[in-house]
Short mmCIF file of C-alpha atoms in Angstrom, two decimals:
data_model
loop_
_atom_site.label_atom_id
_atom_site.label_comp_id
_atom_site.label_asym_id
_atom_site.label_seq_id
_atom_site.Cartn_x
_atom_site.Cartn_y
_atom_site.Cartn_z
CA UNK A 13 -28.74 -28.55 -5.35
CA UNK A 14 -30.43 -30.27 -7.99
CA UNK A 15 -34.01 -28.85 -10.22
CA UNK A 16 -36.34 -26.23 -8.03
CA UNK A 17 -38.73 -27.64 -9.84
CA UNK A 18 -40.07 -30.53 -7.79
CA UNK A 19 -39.44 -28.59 -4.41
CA UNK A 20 -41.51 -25.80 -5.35
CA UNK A 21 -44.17 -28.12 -6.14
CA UNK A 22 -43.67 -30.39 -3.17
CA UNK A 23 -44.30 -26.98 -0.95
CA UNK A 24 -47.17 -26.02 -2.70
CA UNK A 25 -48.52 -28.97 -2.39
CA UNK A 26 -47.80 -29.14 1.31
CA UNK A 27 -49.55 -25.81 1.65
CA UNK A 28 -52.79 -27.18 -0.11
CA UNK A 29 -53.00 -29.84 2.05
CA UNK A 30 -52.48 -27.71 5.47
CA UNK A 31 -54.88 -24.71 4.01
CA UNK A 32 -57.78 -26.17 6.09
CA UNK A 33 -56.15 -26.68 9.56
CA UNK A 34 -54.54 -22.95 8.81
CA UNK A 35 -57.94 -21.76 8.37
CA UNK A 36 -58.57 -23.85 11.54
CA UNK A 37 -56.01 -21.64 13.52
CA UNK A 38 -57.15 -18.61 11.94
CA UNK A 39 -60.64 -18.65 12.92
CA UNK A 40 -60.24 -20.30 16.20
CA UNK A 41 -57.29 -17.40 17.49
CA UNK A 42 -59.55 -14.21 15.98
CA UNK A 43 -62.82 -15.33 16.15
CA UNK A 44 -62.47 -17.69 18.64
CA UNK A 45 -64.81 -19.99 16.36
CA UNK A 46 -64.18 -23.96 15.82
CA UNK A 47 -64.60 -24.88 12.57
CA UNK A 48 -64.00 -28.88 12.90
CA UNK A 49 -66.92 -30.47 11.38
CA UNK A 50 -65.11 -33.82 11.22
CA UNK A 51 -63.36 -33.61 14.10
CA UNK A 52 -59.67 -32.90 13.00
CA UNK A 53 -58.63 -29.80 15.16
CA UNK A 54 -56.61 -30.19 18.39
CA UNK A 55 -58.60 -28.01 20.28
CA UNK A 56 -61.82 -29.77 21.90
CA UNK A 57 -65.18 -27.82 22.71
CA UNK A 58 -67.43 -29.66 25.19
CA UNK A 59 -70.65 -27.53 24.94
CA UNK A 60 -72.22 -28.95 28.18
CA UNK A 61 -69.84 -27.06 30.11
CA UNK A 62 -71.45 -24.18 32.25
CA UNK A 63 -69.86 -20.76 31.14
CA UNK A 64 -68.43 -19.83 34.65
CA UNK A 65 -65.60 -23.14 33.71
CA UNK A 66 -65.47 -21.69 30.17
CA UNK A 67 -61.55 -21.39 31.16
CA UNK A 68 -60.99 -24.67 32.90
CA UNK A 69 -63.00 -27.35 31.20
CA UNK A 70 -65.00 -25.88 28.30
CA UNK A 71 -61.61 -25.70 25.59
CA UNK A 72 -58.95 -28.65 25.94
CA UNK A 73 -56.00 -29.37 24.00
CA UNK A 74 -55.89 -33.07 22.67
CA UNK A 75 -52.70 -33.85 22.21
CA UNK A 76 -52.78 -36.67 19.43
CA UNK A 77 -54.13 -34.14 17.39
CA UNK A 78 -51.44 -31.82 17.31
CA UNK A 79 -49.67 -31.67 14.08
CA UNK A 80 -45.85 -33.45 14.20
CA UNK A 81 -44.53 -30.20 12.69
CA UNK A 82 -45.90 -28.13 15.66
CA UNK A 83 -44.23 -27.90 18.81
CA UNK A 84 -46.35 -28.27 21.70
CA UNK A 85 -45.55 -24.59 23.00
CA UNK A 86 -46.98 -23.37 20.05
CA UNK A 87 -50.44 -25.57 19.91
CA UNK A 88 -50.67 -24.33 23.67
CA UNK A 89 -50.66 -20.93 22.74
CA UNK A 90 -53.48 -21.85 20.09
CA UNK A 91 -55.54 -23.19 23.01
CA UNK A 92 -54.53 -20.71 24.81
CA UNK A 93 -55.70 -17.43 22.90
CA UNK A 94 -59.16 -18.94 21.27
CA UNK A 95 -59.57 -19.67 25.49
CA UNK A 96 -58.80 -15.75 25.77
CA UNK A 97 -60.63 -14.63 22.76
CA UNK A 98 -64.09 -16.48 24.03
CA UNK A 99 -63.36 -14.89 27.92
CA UNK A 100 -63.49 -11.52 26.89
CA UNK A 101 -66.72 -12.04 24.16
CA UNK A 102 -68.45 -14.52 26.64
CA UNK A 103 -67.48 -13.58 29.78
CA UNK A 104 -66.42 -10.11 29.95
CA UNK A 105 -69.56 -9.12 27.31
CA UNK A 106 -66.77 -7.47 24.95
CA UNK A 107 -68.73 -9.09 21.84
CA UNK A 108 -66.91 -6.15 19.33
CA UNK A 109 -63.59 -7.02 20.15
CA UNK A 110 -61.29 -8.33 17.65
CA UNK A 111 -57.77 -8.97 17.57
CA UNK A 112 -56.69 -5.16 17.42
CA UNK A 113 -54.39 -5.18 13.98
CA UNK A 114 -50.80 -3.81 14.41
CA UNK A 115 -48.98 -0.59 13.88
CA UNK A 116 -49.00 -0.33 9.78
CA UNK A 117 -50.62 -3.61 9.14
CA UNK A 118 -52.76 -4.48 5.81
CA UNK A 119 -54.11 -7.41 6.17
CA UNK A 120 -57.65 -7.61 7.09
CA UNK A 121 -57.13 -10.97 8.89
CA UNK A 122 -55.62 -10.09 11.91
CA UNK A 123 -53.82 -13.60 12.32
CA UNK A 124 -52.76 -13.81 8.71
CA UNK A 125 -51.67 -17.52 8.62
CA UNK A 126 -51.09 -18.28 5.31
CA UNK A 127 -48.24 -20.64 5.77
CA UNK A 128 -47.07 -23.00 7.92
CA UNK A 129 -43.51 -20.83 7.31
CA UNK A 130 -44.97 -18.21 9.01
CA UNK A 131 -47.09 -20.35 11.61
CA UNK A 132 -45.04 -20.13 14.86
CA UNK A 133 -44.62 -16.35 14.40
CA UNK A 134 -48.29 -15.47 13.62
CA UNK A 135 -49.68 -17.60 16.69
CA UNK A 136 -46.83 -15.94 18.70
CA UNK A 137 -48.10 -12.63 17.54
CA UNK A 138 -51.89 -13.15 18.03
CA UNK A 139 -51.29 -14.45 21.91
CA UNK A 140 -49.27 -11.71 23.04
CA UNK A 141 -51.94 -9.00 21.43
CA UNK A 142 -54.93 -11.00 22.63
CA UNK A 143 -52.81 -11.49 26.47
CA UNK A 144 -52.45 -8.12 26.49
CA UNK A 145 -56.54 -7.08 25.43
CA UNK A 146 -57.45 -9.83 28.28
CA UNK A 147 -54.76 -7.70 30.76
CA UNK A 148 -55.70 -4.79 30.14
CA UNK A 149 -59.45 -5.37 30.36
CA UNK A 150 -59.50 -6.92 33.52
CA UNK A 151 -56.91 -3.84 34.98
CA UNK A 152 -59.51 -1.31 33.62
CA UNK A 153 -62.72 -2.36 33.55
CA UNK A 154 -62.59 -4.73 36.40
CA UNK A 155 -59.93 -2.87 38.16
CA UNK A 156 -58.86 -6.71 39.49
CA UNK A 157 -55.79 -5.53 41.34
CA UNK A 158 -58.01 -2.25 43.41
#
């Protein structure tokens, strides 16, 4: 199999270099914040949409964008939880909600992606919690199927 050496540093240096777009994910799938100041993300934000299309033409996937390591499923479910995140702070008024953490969880980052190792299973994670907050508060507090 050879020296560890230069694989070990290869990966860290892989994770260096993917920190930022991590921190990308992070903050756009708990905060539901963009932080692209130079226009590197693959989600788009176009601010001049009216909040009532918040869901169908303010957030957009560009597909270029997405890294070659990410499967398209996965960058959809990116989209597709910062989407939820901002409908319940923006549209349902829940501006306290976070990500709730899970059963016997540490971290204080509710998303935790730290590598892209763990990347498919933290998004994976975050959407089905966030799916279920967005269920749940329209069943309750809209009471959408009464």
């Amino acid at each position: 199999r050879g020296d560890a050496g230069p694989e070990a540093a290869l990966q860290g240096l892989v994770q260096a270099v993917l920190q930022p777009l991590l921190a990308m994910i992070d903050a756009w799938m708990t905060d539901g914040r963009l932080q692209d100041p130079y226009h590197e993300f693959f989600v788009l934000c176009d601010p001049t949409v009216p909040l009532k299309a918040l869901w169908t033409k303010m957030y957009t996937l560009d597909p270029q964008m997405v890294p070659c390591f990410m499967p398209m499923s996965v960058a959809m479910k990116v989209l597709r939880t910062g989407k939820s995140v901002n409908f319940i702070r923006q549209c349902c008024e829940e501006t306290d909600w976070i990500l709730p953490p899970k059963d016997g969880e540490e971290t204080t980052r509710p998303l935790a992606v730290s590598s892209v190792a763990n990347l498919e299973n933290a998004v994976e994670l975050a959407w089905r919690r966030t799916s279920k907050q967005l269920v749940t508060l329209l069943m309750d507090k809209y009471k959408t199927l009464d």
